[in-house]
mmCIF file of C-alpha atoms in Angstrom:
data_model
loop_
_atom_site.group_PDB
_atom_site.id
_atom_site.type_symbol
_atom_site.label_atom_id
_atom_site.label_comp_id
_atom_site.label_asym_id
_atom_site.label_seq_id
_atom_site.Cartn_x
_atom_site.Cartn_y
_atom_site.Cartn_z
ATOM 1 C CA UNK A 1 86.876 276.346 -23.328
ATOM 2 C CA UNK A 2 83.473 276.038 -21.691
ATOM 3 C CA UNK A 3 81.944 279.369 -20.670
ATOM 4 C CA UNK A 4 79.564 279.689 -17.680
ATOM 5 C CA UNK A 5 76.778 282.389 -17.530
ATOM 6 C CA UNK A 6 74.342 283.741 -15.005
ATOM 7 C CA UNK A 7 70.625 284.259 -15.794
ATOM 8 C CA UNK A 8 68.846 287.342 -15.177
ATOM 9 C CA UNK A 9 65.509 285.600 -14.569
ATOM 10 C CA UNK A 10 62.924 288.276 -15.083
ATOM 11 C CA UNK A 11 60.136 286.090 -13.906
ATOM 12 C CA UNK A 12 61.462 286.177 -10.179
ATOM 13 C CA UNK A 13 63.129 289.662 -9.781
ATOM 14 C CA UNK A 14 62.330 293.372 -10.310
ATOM 15 C CA UNK A 15 64.207 295.538 -12.852
ATOM 16 C CA UNK A 16 66.440 297.310 -10.208
ATOM 17 C CA UNK A 17 67.438 294.062 -8.612
ATOM 18 C CA UNK A 18 68.239 292.388 -11.961
ATOM 19 C CA UNK A 19 70.583 295.131 -12.765
ATOM 20 C CA UNK A 20 72.222 295.100 -9.334
ATOM 21 C CA UNK A 21 72.529 291.156 -9.596
ATOM 22 C CA UNK A 22 74.028 291.631 -13.193
ATOM 23 C CA UNK A 23 76.777 293.697 -11.757
ATOM 24 C CA UNK A 24 77.424 291.393 -8.835
ATOM 25 C CA UNK A 25 77.477 288.340 -11.216
ATOM 26 C CA UNK A 26 80.204 289.945 -13.486
ATOM 27 C CA UNK A 27 82.307 290.748 -10.426
ATOM 28 C CA UNK A 28 81.804 287.039 -9.252
ATOM 29 C CA UNK A 29 83.419 286.008 -12.571
ATOM 30 C CA UNK A 30 80.592 284.847 -14.932
ATOM 31 C CA UNK A 31 81.548 284.950 -18.543
ATOM 32 C CA UNK A 32 78.063 285.948 -19.862
ATOM 33 C CA UNK A 33 74.605 286.681 -18.705
ATOM 34 C CA UNK A 34 71.233 285.748 -20.313
ATOM 35 C CA UNK A 35 67.881 287.388 -19.837
ATOM 36 C CA UNK A 36 64.521 285.854 -20.305
ATOM 37 C CA UNK A 37 61.844 288.043 -22.068
ATOM 38 C CA UNK A 38 58.581 287.493 -20.451
ATOM 39 C CA UNK A 39 55.229 289.165 -20.044
ATOM 40 C CA UNK A 40 54.204 286.773 -17.416
ATOM 41 C CA UNK A 41 55.877 284.766 -14.682
ATOM 42 C CA UNK A 42 55.470 280.905 -14.959
ATOM 43 C CA UNK A 43 53.788 280.804 -11.428
ATOM 44 C CA UNK A 44 52.249 283.671 -9.383
ATOM 45 C CA UNK A 45 54.832 282.630 -6.633
ATOM 46 C CA UNK A 46 57.564 284.087 -8.767
ATOM 47 C CA UNK A 47 55.875 287.440 -8.797
ATOM 48 C CA UNK A 48 57.739 289.488 -11.589
ATOM 49 C CA UNK A 49 57.878 290.119 -15.366
ATOM 50 C CA UNK A 50 59.647 293.638 -16.084
ATOM 51 C CA UNK A 51 60.430 294.446 -19.730
ATOM 52 C CA UNK A 52 63.679 292.619 -20.518
ATOM 53 C CA UNK A 53 65.000 295.224 -23.153
ATOM 54 C CA UNK A 54 64.886 298.006 -20.650
ATOM 55 C CA UNK A 55 66.688 295.872 -18.232
ATOM 56 C CA UNK A 56 69.199 294.828 -20.683
ATOM 57 C CA UNK A 57 69.889 298.432 -21.772
ATOM 58 C CA UNK A 58 70.820 299.288 -18.069
ATOM 59 C CA UNK A 59 72.699 296.140 -17.616
ATOM 60 C CA UNK A 60 74.773 296.994 -20.761
ATOM 61 C CA UNK A 61 75.793 300.414 -19.173
ATOM 62 C CA UNK A 62 76.162 298.964 -15.727
ATOM 63 C CA UNK A 63 78.651 296.107 -16.728
ATOM 64 C CA UNK A 64 81.888 296.114 -18.744
ATOM 65 C CA UNK A 65 82.995 292.619 -19.579
ATOM 66 C CA UNK A 66 80.179 290.136 -19.658
ATOM 67 C CA UNK A 67 78.542 289.090 -22.925
ATOM 68 C CA UNK A 68 74.787 289.615 -22.935
ATOM 69 C CA UNK A 69 71.945 287.369 -24.586
ATOM 70 C CA UNK A 70 68.263 287.335 -24.925
ATOM 71 C CA UNK A 71 67.111 283.922 -23.812
ATOM 72 C CA UNK A 72 64.970 284.096 -25.667
ATOM 73 C CA UNK A 73 62.944 286.734 -27.677
ATOM 74 C CA UNK A 74 60.020 285.758 -29.758
ATOM 75 C CA UNK A 75 59.897 288.077 -32.787
ATOM 76 C CA UNK A 76 56.476 286.919 -34.132
ATOM 77 C CA UNK A 77 53.549 288.038 -32.127
ATOM 78 C CA UNK A 78 54.214 290.372 -29.180
ATOM 79 C CA UNK A 79 56.995 291.992 -31.084
ATOM 80 C CA UNK A 80 57.028 292.649 -34.933
ATOM 81 C CA UNK A 81 60.464 291.418 -36.239
ATOM 82 C CA UNK A 82 61.218 294.915 -37.571
ATOM 83 C CA UNK A 83 60.998 296.293 -34.010
ATOM 84 C CA UNK A 84 63.121 293.382 -32.782
ATOM 85 C CA UNK A 85 65.739 294.332 -35.373
ATOM 86 C CA UNK A 86 65.805 297.953 -34.211
ATOM 87 C CA UNK A 87 66.280 297.313 -30.571
ATOM 88 C CA UNK A 88 68.805 294.591 -31.057
ATOM 89 C CA UNK A 89 71.008 296.908 -32.972
ATOM 90 C CA UNK A 90 70.378 299.595 -30.504
ATOM 91 C CA UNK A 91 71.388 297.299 -27.571
ATOM 92 C CA UNK A 92 74.466 296.124 -29.414
ATOM 93 C CA UNK A 93 75.734 299.762 -29.473
ATOM 94 C CA UNK A 94 75.054 300.237 -25.748
ATOM 95 C CA UNK A 95 76.716 297.048 -25.036
ATOM 96 C CA UNK A 96 79.938 297.916 -27.180
ATOM 97 C CA UNK A 97 79.507 294.648 -29.250
ATOM 98 C CA UNK A 98 78.732 292.289 -26.329
ATOM 99 C CA UNK A 99 75.124 291.318 -27.380
ATOM 100 C CA UNK A 100 73.775 288.390 -29.083
ATOM 101 C CA UNK A 101 70.179 288.165 -30.175
ATOM 102 C CA UNK A 102 68.630 284.833 -28.783
ATOM 103 C CA UNK A 103 65.407 283.945 -30.655
ATOM 104 C CA UNK A 104 62.683 281.373 -30.244
ATOM 105 C CA UNK A 105 59.207 280.532 -31.330
ATOM 106 C CA UNK A 106 57.750 281.584 -27.969
ATOM 107 C CA UNK A 107 55.349 280.466 -25.379
ATOM 108 C CA UNK A 108 51.496 281.114 -25.310
ATOM 109 C CA UNK A 109 52.112 282.533 -21.761
ATOM 110 C CA UNK A 110 53.657 285.555 -23.007
ATOM 111 C CA UNK A 111 52.405 285.993 -26.507
ATOM 112 C CA UNK A 112 48.658 285.750 -26.045
ATOM 113 C CA UNK A 113 48.563 289.007 -24.423
ATOM 114 C CA UNK A 114 48.160 290.866 -27.805
ATOM 115 C CA UNK A 115 44.984 288.957 -28.533
ATOM 116 C CA UNK A 116 46.176 286.719 -31.467
ATOM 117 C CA UNK A 117 45.459 283.011 -31.760
ATOM 118 C CA UNK A 118 48.146 280.812 -30.618
ATOM 119 C CA UNK A 119 49.479 278.929 -33.834
ATOM 120 C CA UNK A 120 50.562 275.272 -33.990
ATOM 121 C CA UNK A 121 54.156 274.413 -33.622
ATOM 122 C CA UNK A 122 54.753 274.178 -37.356
ATOM 123 C CA UNK A 123 53.259 277.551 -37.871
ATOM 124 C CA UNK A 124 55.252 279.066 -35.190
ATOM 125 C CA UNK A 125 58.478 277.818 -36.752
ATOM 126 C CA UNK A 126 57.523 279.092 -40.140
ATOM 127 C CA UNK A 127 56.822 282.390 -38.623
ATOM 128 C CA UNK A 128 60.168 282.474 -36.864
ATOM 129 C CA UNK A 129 61.962 281.609 -40.058
ATOM 130 C CA UNK A 130 60.412 284.499 -41.928
ATOM 131 C CA UNK A 131 61.116 286.812 -39.044
ATOM 132 C CA UNK A 132 64.786 286.044 -38.953
ATOM 133 C CA UNK A 133 64.909 286.609 -42.625
ATOM 134 C CA UNK A 134 63.624 290.175 -42.046
ATOM 135 C CA UNK A 135 65.650 290.933 -39.281
ATOM 136 C CA UNK A 136 68.875 289.848 -41.289
ATOM 137 C CA UNK A 137 67.800 292.076 -43.960
ATOM 138 C CA UNK A 138 67.340 294.971 -41.705
ATOM 139 C CA UNK A 139 70.700 294.387 -40.163
ATOM 140 C CA UNK A 140 72.324 295.317 -43.443
ATOM 141 C CA UNK A 141 71.213 298.868 -43.149
ATOM 142 C CA UNK A 142 69.512 298.868 -46.381
ATOM 143 C CA UNK A 143 65.981 300.017 -47.061
ATOM 144 C CA UNK A 144 63.654 297.030 -46.631
ATOM 145 C CA UNK A 145 60.324 296.268 -48.121
ATOM 146 C CA UNK A 146 58.888 292.891 -47.377
ATOM 147 C CA UNK A 147 55.585 291.135 -48.100
ATOM 148 C CA UNK A 148 55.648 287.610 -46.779
ATOM 149 C CA UNK A 149 53.224 284.897 -45.724
ATOM 150 C CA UNK A 150 53.160 286.302 -42.177
ATOM 151 C CA UNK A 151 54.769 289.759 -42.004
ATOM 152 C CA UNK A 152 54.861 293.010 -44.035
ATOM 153 C CA UNK A 153 57.617 295.498 -43.749
ATOM 154 C CA UNK A 154 57.003 298.957 -45.497
ATOM 155 C CA UNK A 155 60.138 301.031 -46.329
ATOM 156 C CA UNK A 156 62.086 300.180 -43.014
ATOM 157 C CA UNK A 157 65.617 300.988 -42.413
ATOM 158 C CA UNK A 158 67.930 300.865 -39.195
ATOM 159 C CA UNK A 159 69.516 304.313 -38.867
ATOM 160 C CA UNK A 160 71.730 303.333 -35.875
ATOM 161 C CA UNK A 161 73.685 300.274 -36.803
ATOM 162 C CA UNK A 162 76.490 298.857 -34.398
ATOM 163 C CA UNK A 163 80.079 298.561 -35.542
ATOM 164 C CA UNK A 164 79.964 294.886 -34.451
ATOM 165 C CA UNK A 165 77.143 293.088 -36.293
ATOM 166 C CA UNK A 166 74.517 291.330 -34.109
ATOM 167 C CA UNK A 167 74.834 287.624 -34.145
ATOM 168 C CA UNK A 168 71.744 285.460 -33.889
ATOM 169 C CA UNK A 169 71.310 282.355 -31.668
ATOM 170 C CA UNK A 170 67.995 280.268 -32.250
ATOM 171 C CA UNK A 171 66.394 277.899 -29.913
ATOM 172 C CA UNK A 172 65.602 274.519 -31.442
ATOM 173 C CA UNK A 173 64.275 271.169 -30.008
ATOM 174 C CA UNK A 174 63.933 268.795 -32.791
ATOM 175 C CA UNK A 175 64.993 267.585 -36.322
ATOM 176 C CA UNK A 176 62.666 269.816 -38.121
ATOM 177 C CA UNK A 177 63.836 272.969 -36.350
ATOM 178 C CA UNK A 178 67.416 272.077 -36.783
ATOM 179 C CA UNK A 179 66.957 271.841 -40.550
ATOM 180 C CA UNK A 180 65.071 275.083 -40.549
ATOM 181 C CA UNK A 181 67.201 277.276 -38.388
ATOM 182 C CA UNK A 182 70.811 275.847 -38.661
ATOM 183 C CA UNK A 183 71.437 277.705 -42.035
ATOM 184 C CA UNK A 184 69.897 281.084 -40.743
ATOM 185 C CA UNK A 185 71.479 281.316 -37.385
ATOM 186 C CA UNK A 186 75.005 281.856 -36.025
ATOM 187 C CA UNK A 187 74.622 279.887 -32.889
ATOM 188 C CA UNK A 188 72.501 277.319 -31.182
ATOM 189 C CA UNK A 189 70.424 277.555 -28.181
ATOM 190 C CA UNK A 190 68.808 274.232 -26.577
ATOM 191 C CA UNK A 191 67.337 273.618 -23.140
ATOM 192 C CA UNK A 192 68.205 269.882 -22.716
ATOM 193 C CA UNK A 193 71.688 268.373 -22.836
ATOM 194 C CA UNK A 194 70.979 266.283 -25.997
ATOM 195 C CA UNK A 195 74.215 265.519 -27.755
ATOM 196 C CA UNK A 196 72.362 264.255 -30.908
ATOM 197 C CA UNK A 197 70.575 267.534 -31.391
ATOM 198 C CA UNK A 198 73.944 269.364 -31.118
ATOM 199 C CA UNK A 199 75.390 267.063 -33.648
ATOM 200 C CA UNK A 200 72.744 267.399 -36.062
ATOM 201 C CA UNK A 201 73.021 271.128 -35.713
ATOM 202 C CA UNK A 202 76.682 270.984 -36.503
ATOM 203 C CA UNK A 203 76.005 268.597 -39.457
ATOM 204 C CA UNK A 204 73.305 270.772 -41.010
ATOM 205 C CA UNK A 205 75.418 273.824 -41.146
ATOM 206 C CA UNK A 206 78.293 271.976 -42.709
ATOM 207 C CA UNK A 207 75.950 270.564 -45.252
ATOM 208 C CA UNK A 208 75.245 274.102 -46.304
ATOM 209 C CA UNK A 209 78.976 275.295 -46.422
ATOM 210 C CA UNK A 210 78.675 277.043 -43.207
ATOM 211 C CA UNK A 211 81.206 276.589 -40.212
ATOM 212 C CA UNK A 212 80.032 273.580 -38.238
ATOM 213 C CA UNK A 213 81.537 274.467 -34.820
ATOM 214 C CA UNK A 214 79.638 277.357 -33.345
ATOM 215 C CA UNK A 215 78.579 278.237 -29.811
ATOM 216 C CA UNK A 216 75.925 275.975 -28.317
ATOM 217 C CA UNK A 217 74.122 277.919 -25.318
ATOM 218 C CA UNK A 218 72.286 276.011 -22.783
ATOM 219 C CA UNK A 219 70.621 276.669 -19.374
ATOM 220 C CA UNK A 220 70.076 274.732 -16.162
ATOM 221 C CA UNK A 221 68.251 275.705 -12.937
ATOM 222 C CA UNK A 222 69.978 275.247 -9.599
ATOM 223 C CA UNK A 223 68.937 276.193 -6.121
ATOM 224 C CA UNK A 224 71.828 276.806 -3.826
ATOM 225 C CA UNK A 225 71.233 277.343 -0.124
ATOM 226 C CA UNK A 226 73.008 276.673 3.042
ATOM 227 C CA UNK A 227 69.787 274.778 4.054
ATOM 228 C CA UNK A 228 68.966 271.892 1.823
ATOM 229 C CA UNK A 229 65.227 271.698 2.941
ATOM 230 C CA UNK A 230 64.770 275.365 2.527
ATOM 231 C CA UNK A 231 66.381 274.932 -1.114
ATOM 232 C CA UNK A 232 63.969 272.113 -1.898
ATOM 233 C CA UNK A 233 60.905 274.174 -0.614
ATOM 234 C CA UNK A 234 61.900 277.168 -2.675
ATOM 235 C CA UNK A 235 62.527 275.360 -5.998
ATOM 236 C CA UNK A 236 59.236 273.533 -5.371
ATOM 237 C CA UNK A 237 57.365 276.797 -4.821
ATOM 238 C CA UNK A 238 58.776 278.574 -7.832
ATOM 239 C CA UNK A 239 60.164 276.147 -10.279
ATOM 240 C CA UNK A 240 57.949 273.100 -10.356
ATOM 241 C CA UNK A 241 56.513 274.418 -13.790
ATOM 242 C CA UNK A 242 59.779 273.080 -15.225
ATOM 243 C CA UNK A 243 58.641 269.504 -14.792
ATOM 244 C CA UNK A 244 56.021 269.801 -17.568
ATOM 245 C CA UNK A 245 58.577 269.908 -20.402
ATOM 246 C CA UNK A 246 58.656 272.445 -23.314
ATOM 247 C CA UNK A 247 55.940 270.698 -25.194
ATOM 248 C CA UNK A 248 53.510 271.522 -22.432
ATOM 249 C CA UNK A 249 55.314 274.841 -21.188
ATOM 250 C CA UNK A 250 54.914 276.365 -24.740
ATOM 251 C CA UNK A 251 51.070 275.944 -24.718
ATOM 252 C CA UNK A 252 49.748 277.023 -21.382
ATOM 253 C CA UNK A 253 48.364 280.557 -21.374
ATOM 254 C CA UNK A 254 48.346 281.590 -17.688
ATOM 255 C CA UNK A 255 49.873 281.281 -14.361
ATOM 256 C CA UNK A 256 46.736 279.660 -13.135
ATOM 257 C CA UNK A 257 47.237 277.038 -15.859
ATOM 258 C CA UNK A 258 50.623 276.238 -14.793
ATOM 259 C CA UNK A 259 49.505 276.135 -11.181
ATOM 260 C CA UNK A 260 46.832 273.564 -12.020
ATOM 261 C CA UNK A 261 49.169 271.475 -14.295
ATOM 262 C CA UNK A 262 51.782 271.139 -11.455
ATOM 263 C CA UNK A 263 49.528 270.667 -8.507
ATOM 264 C CA UNK A 264 50.635 267.054 -8.084
ATOM 265 C CA UNK A 265 54.320 267.724 -8.497
ATOM 266 C CA UNK A 266 56.017 267.003 -5.162
ATOM 267 C CA UNK A 267 59.050 268.709 -3.609
ATOM 268 C CA UNK A 268 60.936 265.327 -3.870
ATOM 269 C CA UNK A 269 60.148 265.364 -7.559
ATOM 270 C CA UNK A 270 61.661 268.753 -8.135
ATOM 271 C CA UNK A 271 64.824 267.880 -6.035
ATOM 272 C CA UNK A 272 65.291 264.811 -8.209
ATOM 273 C CA UNK A 273 65.527 267.029 -11.275
ATOM 274 C CA UNK A 274 67.133 270.341 -9.812
ATOM 275 C CA UNK A 275 70.190 270.265 -7.529
ATOM 276 C CA UNK A 276 69.286 271.830 -4.214
ATOM 277 C CA UNK A 277 71.248 272.690 -1.194
ATOM 278 C CA UNK A 278 74.932 273.542 -0.460
ATOM 279 C CA UNK A 279 76.698 270.791 -2.398
ATOM 280 C CA UNK A 280 78.522 272.446 -5.019
ATOM 281 C CA UNK A 281 79.766 269.125 -6.376
ATOM 282 C CA UNK A 282 76.120 268.172 -7.067
ATOM 283 C CA UNK A 283 75.676 271.232 -9.112
ATOM 284 C CA UNK A 284 78.849 270.562 -11.321
ATOM 285 C CA UNK A 285 77.702 267.008 -11.795
ATOM 286 C CA UNK A 286 74.272 268.237 -13.029
ATOM 287 C CA UNK A 287 75.902 270.926 -15.261
ATOM 288 C CA UNK A 288 78.568 268.270 -16.668
ATOM 289 C CA UNK A 289 75.695 266.721 -18.744
ATOM 290 C CA UNK A 290 75.700 269.896 -20.806
ATOM 291 C CA UNK A 291 79.489 270.097 -21.676
ATOM 292 C CA UNK A 292 79.476 266.298 -22.376
ATOM 293 C CA UNK A 293 76.720 266.981 -24.921
ATOM 294 C CA UNK A 294 78.886 269.638 -26.641
ATOM 295 C CA UNK A 295 77.657 272.715 -25.024
ATOM 296 C CA UNK A 296 80.122 275.477 -25.122
ATOM 297 C CA UNK A 297 78.050 277.970 -23.023
ATOM 298 C CA UNK A 298 76.016 277.126 -19.949
ATOM 299 C CA UNK A 299 73.901 279.672 -18.052
ATOM 300 C CA UNK A 300 72.753 278.851 -14.458
ATOM 301 C CA UNK A 301 69.324 279.925 -13.020
ATOM 302 C CA UNK A 302 69.756 280.459 -9.241
ATOM 303 C CA UNK A 303 66.142 279.920 -8.112
ATOM 304 C CA UNK A 304 64.386 282.549 -5.851
ATOM 305 C CA UNK A 305 65.039 286.243 -5.770
ATOM 306 C CA UNK A 306 65.545 286.213 -2.027
ATOM 307 C CA UNK A 307 68.621 283.887 -2.537
ATOM 308 C CA UNK A 308 70.218 285.856 -5.209
ATOM 309 C CA UNK A 309 72.576 288.108 -3.096
ATOM 310 C CA UNK A 310 73.810 285.341 -0.866
ATOM 311 C CA UNK A 311 74.370 283.027 -3.849
ATOM 312 C CA UNK A 312 76.500 285.592 -5.684
ATOM 313 C CA UNK A 313 78.455 286.640 -2.556
ATOM 314 C CA UNK A 314 79.054 283.212 -1.108
ATOM 315 C CA UNK A 315 78.713 280.532 -3.652
ATOM 316 C CA UNK A 316 79.260 281.837 -7.086
ATOM 317 C CA UNK A 317 82.994 282.205 -7.205
ATOM 318 C CA UNK A 318 83.897 278.771 -5.653
ATOM 319 C CA UNK A 319 81.267 277.157 -7.920
ATOM 320 C CA UNK A 320 82.702 278.748 -10.965
ATOM 321 C CA UNK A 321 86.179 277.413 -10.018
ATOM 322 C CA UNK A 322 84.879 274.038 -9.530
ATOM 323 C CA UNK A 323 82.799 274.038 -12.831
ATOM 324 C CA UNK A 324 86.031 275.350 -14.901
ATOM 325 C CA UNK A 325 88.108 272.798 -13.411
ATOM 326 C CA UNK A 326 85.780 269.936 -14.188
ATOM 327 C CA UNK A 327 85.109 271.165 -17.729
ATOM 328 C CA UNK A 328 88.286 272.264 -18.838
#
């Protein structure tokens, strides 16, 4: 049964608005909600970057049913893994067991703010591997001392542990990251509908004796609007950064960098990769690539803060009906 989610896109909305949208999305029928965890927006035109964990705490109390994810938190630079473990355990208590900790190796855009050198991809993945090990140790409730290659933990213990253990979903993009993180994670996060990647993840888990069929969580941007031209303009203004691909997106350090890197991306280029306008069937067709690739959970990003209320009021419910009929 494919599940469909709503993205609390912190780069384009303020904290109070995000909580309000979270409630409306639950009422519209979404199965889960994911929150980005940014210090910067991708582009200045988006204009926001509230602290995701404060927002999620409020959302946990304002909602009753939807599952919640970080999508994703980097537990290696801006946050020490011991701190991530503490706040994940606390959020799981507030959410009554509805929270999954989504982790990834991060983007320079958000992590550079603490003044550390941005590591290579291989180094970032090694840091993430060690961070997950530390988080797992702390989730046991035992006293943890750790001296690793990248992190130290000195007599740490989580004093408030949830009744429902926090599960971990990890973002991967290639063979090396699959081999590294499949044995350490409960679920898979991926940003492209790549069936080979999904199959490799399942195979890697089975090879270590772990259950192979776990949740596979993806995300896709859409720009619904009753006016297609307005939707294309908004998507180009706020989401043209998406055209760079993650190899580029992970390394650029500032919104000015993303603005410069995407200055030649045209509105029609964005419209080719993101469904824009009122056609719900076009959105279903775009999303279908994910469940065809084996994704079990697919979160939608509705582009533009100014469009959220209308999208949730007018389009979300009929779109979810169409998606569930097509997927299931």
